[in-house]
mmCIF file of C-alpha atoms in Angstrom:
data_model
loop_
_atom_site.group_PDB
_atom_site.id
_atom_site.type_symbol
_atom_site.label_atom_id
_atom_site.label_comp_id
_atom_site.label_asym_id
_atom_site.label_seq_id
_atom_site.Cartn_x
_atom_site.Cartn_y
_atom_site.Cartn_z
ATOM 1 C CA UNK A 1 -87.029 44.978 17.000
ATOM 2 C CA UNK A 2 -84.361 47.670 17.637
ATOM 3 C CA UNK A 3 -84.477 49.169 14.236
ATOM 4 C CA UNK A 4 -81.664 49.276 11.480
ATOM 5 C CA UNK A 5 -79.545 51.721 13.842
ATOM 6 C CA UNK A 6 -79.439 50.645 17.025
ATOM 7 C CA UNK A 7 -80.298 46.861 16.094
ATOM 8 C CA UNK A 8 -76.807 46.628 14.307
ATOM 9 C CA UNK A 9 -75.305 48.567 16.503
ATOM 10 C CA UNK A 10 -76.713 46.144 19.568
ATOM 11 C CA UNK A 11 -75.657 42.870 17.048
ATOM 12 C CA UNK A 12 -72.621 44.180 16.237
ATOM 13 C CA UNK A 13 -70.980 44.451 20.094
ATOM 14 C CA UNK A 14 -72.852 41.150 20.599
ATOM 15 C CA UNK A 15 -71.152 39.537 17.789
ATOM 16 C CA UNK A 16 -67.328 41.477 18.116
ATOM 17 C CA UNK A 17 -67.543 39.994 21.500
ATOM 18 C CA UNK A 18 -68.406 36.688 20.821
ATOM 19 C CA UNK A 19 -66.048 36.196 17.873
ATOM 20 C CA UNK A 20 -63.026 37.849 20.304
ATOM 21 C CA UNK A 21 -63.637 35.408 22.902
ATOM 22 C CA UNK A 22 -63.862 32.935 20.779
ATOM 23 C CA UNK A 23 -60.638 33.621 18.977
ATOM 24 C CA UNK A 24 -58.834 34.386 22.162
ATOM 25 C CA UNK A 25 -59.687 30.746 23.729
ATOM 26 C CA UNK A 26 -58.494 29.088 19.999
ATOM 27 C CA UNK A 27 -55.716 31.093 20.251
ATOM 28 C CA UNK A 28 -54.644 30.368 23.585
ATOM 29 C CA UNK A 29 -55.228 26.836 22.896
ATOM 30 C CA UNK A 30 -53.062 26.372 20.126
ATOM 31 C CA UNK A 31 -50.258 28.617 22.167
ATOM 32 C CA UNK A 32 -50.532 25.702 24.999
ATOM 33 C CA UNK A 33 -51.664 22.890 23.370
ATOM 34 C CA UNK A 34 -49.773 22.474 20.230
ATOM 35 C CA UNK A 35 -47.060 24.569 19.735
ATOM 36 C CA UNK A 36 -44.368 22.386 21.668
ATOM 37 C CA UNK A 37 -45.725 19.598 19.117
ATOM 38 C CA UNK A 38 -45.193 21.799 16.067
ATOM 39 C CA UNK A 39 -41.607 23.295 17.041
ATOM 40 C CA UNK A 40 -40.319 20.030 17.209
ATOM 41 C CA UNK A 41 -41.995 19.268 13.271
ATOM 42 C CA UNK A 42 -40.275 22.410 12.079
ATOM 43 C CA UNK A 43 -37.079 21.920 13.078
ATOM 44 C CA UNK A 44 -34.658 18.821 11.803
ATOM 45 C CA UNK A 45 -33.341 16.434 14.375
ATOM 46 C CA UNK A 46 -30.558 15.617 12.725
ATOM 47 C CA UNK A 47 -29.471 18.457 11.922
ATOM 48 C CA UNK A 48 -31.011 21.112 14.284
ATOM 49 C CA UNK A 49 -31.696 23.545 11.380
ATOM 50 C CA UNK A 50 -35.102 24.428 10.196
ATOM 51 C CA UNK A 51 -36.921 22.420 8.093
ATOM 52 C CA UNK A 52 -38.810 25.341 6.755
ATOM 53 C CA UNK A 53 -37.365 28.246 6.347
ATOM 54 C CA UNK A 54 -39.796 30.499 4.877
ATOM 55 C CA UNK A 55 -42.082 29.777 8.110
ATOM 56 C CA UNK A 56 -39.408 30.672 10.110
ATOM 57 C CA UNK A 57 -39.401 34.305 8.507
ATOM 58 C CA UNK A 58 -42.519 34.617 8.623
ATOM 59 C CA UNK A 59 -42.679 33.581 12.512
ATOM 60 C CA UNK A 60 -40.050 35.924 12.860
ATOM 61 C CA UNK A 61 -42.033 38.487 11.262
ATOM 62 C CA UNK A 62 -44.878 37.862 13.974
ATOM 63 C CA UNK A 63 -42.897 38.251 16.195
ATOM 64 C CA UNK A 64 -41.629 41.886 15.661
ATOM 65 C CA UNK A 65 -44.296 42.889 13.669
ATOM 66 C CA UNK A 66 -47.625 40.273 15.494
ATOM 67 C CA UNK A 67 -49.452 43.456 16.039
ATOM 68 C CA UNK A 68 -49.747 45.122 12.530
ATOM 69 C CA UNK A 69 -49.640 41.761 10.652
ATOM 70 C CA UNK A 70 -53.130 40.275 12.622
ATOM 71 C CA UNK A 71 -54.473 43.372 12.295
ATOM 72 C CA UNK A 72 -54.229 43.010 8.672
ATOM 73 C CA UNK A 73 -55.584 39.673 8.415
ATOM 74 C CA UNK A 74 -58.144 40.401 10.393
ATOM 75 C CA UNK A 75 -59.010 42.806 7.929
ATOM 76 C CA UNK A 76 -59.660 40.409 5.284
ATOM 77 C CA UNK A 77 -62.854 38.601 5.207
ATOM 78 C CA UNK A 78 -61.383 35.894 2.521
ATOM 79 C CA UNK A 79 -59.097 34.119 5.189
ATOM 80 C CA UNK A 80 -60.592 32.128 7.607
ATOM 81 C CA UNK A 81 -60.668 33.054 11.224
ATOM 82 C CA UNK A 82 -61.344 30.208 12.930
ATOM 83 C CA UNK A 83 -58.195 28.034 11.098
ATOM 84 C CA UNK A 84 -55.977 31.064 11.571
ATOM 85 C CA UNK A 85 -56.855 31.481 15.207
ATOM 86 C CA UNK A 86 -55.167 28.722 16.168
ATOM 87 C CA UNK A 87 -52.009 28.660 13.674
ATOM 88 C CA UNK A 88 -50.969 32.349 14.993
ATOM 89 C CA UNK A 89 -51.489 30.457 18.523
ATOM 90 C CA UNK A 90 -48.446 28.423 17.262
ATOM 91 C CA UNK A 91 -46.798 31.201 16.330
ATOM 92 C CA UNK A 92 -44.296 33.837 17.972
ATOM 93 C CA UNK A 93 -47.220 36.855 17.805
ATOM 94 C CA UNK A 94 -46.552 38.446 21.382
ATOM 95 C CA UNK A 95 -50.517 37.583 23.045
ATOM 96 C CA UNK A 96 -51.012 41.262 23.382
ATOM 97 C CA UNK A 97 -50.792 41.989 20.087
ATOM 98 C CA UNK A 98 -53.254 39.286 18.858
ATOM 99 C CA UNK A 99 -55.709 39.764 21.371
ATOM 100 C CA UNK A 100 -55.701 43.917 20.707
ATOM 101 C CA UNK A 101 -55.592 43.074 16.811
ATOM 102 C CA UNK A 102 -59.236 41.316 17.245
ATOM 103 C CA UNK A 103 -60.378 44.793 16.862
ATOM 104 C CA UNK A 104 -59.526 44.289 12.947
ATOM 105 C CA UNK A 105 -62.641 42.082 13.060
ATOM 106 C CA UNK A 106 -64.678 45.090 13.331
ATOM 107 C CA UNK A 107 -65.241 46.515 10.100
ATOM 108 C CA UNK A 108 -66.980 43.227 8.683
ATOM 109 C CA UNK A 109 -68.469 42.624 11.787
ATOM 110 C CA UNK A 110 -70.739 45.509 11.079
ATOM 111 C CA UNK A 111 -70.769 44.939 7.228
ATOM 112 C CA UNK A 112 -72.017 41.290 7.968
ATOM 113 C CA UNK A 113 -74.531 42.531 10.512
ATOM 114 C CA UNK A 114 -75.833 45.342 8.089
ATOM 115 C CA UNK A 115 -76.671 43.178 5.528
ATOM 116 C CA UNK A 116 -78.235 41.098 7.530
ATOM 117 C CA UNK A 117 -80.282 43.741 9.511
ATOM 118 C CA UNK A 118 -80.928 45.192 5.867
ATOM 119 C CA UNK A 119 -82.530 42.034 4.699
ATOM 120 C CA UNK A 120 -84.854 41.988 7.576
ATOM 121 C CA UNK A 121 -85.978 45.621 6.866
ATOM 122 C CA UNK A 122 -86.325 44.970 3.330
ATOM 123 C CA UNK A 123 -89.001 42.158 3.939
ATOM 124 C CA UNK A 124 -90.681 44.555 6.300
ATOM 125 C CA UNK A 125 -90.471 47.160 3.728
ATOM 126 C CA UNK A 126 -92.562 44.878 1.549
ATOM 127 C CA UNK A 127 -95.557 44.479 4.044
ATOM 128 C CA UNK A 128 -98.584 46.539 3.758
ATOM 129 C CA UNK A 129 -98.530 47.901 7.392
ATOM 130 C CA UNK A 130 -95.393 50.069 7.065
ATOM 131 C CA UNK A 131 -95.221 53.463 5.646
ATOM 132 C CA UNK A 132 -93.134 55.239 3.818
ATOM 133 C CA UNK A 133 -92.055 55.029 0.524
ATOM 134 C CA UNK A 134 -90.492 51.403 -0.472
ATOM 135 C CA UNK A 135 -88.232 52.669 -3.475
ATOM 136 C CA UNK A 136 -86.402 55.063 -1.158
ATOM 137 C CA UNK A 137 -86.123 52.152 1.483
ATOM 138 C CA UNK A 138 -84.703 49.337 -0.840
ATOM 139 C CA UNK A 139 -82.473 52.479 -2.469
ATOM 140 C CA UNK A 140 -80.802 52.998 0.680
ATOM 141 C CA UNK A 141 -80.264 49.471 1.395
ATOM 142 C CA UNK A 142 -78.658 48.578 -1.799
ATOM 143 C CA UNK A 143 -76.144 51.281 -1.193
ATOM 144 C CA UNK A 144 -75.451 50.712 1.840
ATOM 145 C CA UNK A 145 -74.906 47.255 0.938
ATOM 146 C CA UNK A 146 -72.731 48.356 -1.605
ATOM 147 C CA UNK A 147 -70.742 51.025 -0.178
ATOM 148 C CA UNK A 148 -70.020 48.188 2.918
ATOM 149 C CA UNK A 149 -68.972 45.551 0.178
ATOM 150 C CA UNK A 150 -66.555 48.207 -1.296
ATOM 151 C CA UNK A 151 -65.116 48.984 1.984
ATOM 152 C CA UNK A 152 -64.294 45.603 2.618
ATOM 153 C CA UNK A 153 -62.575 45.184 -0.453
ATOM 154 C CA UNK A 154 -60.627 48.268 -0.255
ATOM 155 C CA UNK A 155 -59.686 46.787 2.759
ATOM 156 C CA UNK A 156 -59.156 43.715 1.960
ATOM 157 C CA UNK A 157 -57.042 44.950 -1.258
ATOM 158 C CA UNK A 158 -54.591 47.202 0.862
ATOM 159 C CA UNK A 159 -54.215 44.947 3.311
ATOM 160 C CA UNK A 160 -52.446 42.320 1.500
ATOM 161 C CA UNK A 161 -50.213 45.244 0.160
ATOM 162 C CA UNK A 162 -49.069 45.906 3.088
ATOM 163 C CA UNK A 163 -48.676 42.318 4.494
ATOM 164 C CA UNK A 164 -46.820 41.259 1.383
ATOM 165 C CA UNK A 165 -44.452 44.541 1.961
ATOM 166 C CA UNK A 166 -44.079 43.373 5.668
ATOM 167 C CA UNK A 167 -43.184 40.172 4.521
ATOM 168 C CA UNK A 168 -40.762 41.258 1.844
ATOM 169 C CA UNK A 169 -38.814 43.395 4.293
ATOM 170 C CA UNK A 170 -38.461 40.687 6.493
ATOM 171 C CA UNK A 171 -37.154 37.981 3.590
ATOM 172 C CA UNK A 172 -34.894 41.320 2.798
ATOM 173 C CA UNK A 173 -33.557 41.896 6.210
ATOM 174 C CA UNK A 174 -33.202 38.246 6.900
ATOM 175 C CA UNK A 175 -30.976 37.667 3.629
ATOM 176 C CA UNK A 176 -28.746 40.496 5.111
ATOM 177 C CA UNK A 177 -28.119 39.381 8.718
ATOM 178 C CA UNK A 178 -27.291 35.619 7.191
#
């Protein structure tokens, strides 16, 4: 209705803000609902020390670091959103820094909206009534589609660098303090 342009720009808001609120409410519901049940799981009773200390680091890591680190995984379309949404809830990830970090959903917001919006004009690219030349039409889409994919995956790739880095210095600066 709105065209490849505008239509995906229109979809795109609609979706970002739909998926945010969404995420926000999981998020807050796993920050009230279930993280007094999960501290207590995580640490030993007997002996008061963690029972997992590599979630520990990384909750620590949240902690200093919630902003950059959601914004990361956001980035990547391989891990689930709607699981994580309410495990960083249980977390330490200050709720300003999650909530701003839903921004990281952007990029394959759009992608996912593109290809969508690109499928639709490629099956109205096909009817008789439209004009234009169909070779240039499917051209562009394919590209498009293909450009977006690699931009996700560029992404995706660097942002597990840098989360694994992020992680790293915090194993490294926790072996330090001990």
């Amino acid at each position: 209705v709105f065209g490849l342009g505008v239509g995906v720009l229109l979809a795109s808001t609609a979706v970002f803000l739909g998926a945010s609120f969404g995420a926000i409410c999981a998020f807050f519901l796993g920050r009230y609902l279930l993280r007094d049940v999960i501290e207590t799981k995580m640490v030993d009773q007997e002996t008061g020390r963690p029972r997992y200390p590599v979630l520990t680091a990384i909750d620590a890591a949240l902690e200093q670091n919630g902003l950059r680190i959601v914004f990361l995984l956001r980035l990547s379309p391989i891990i689930p959103f709607n699981a994580i949404n309410y495990i960083l809830g249980v977390t330490a990830v200050p709720s300003r820094a999650y909530i701003l970090s839903c921004l990281g959903m952007i990029p394959g917001t759009i992608l996912y909206v593109f290809v969508g919006s690109s499928a639709g004009s490629l099956v109205e690219s096909t009817g008789k009534e439209s004009g234009g030349s169909i070779a240039l039409r499917i051209t562009s889409i394919v590209v498009g589609i293909v450009l977006g994919i690699a931009a996700v995956a560029a992404t995706t790739f660097y942002a597990k660098k840098e989360l694994k880095k992020i992680i790293e210095e915090n194993e490294n600066g926790e072996g330090q303090v001990s």
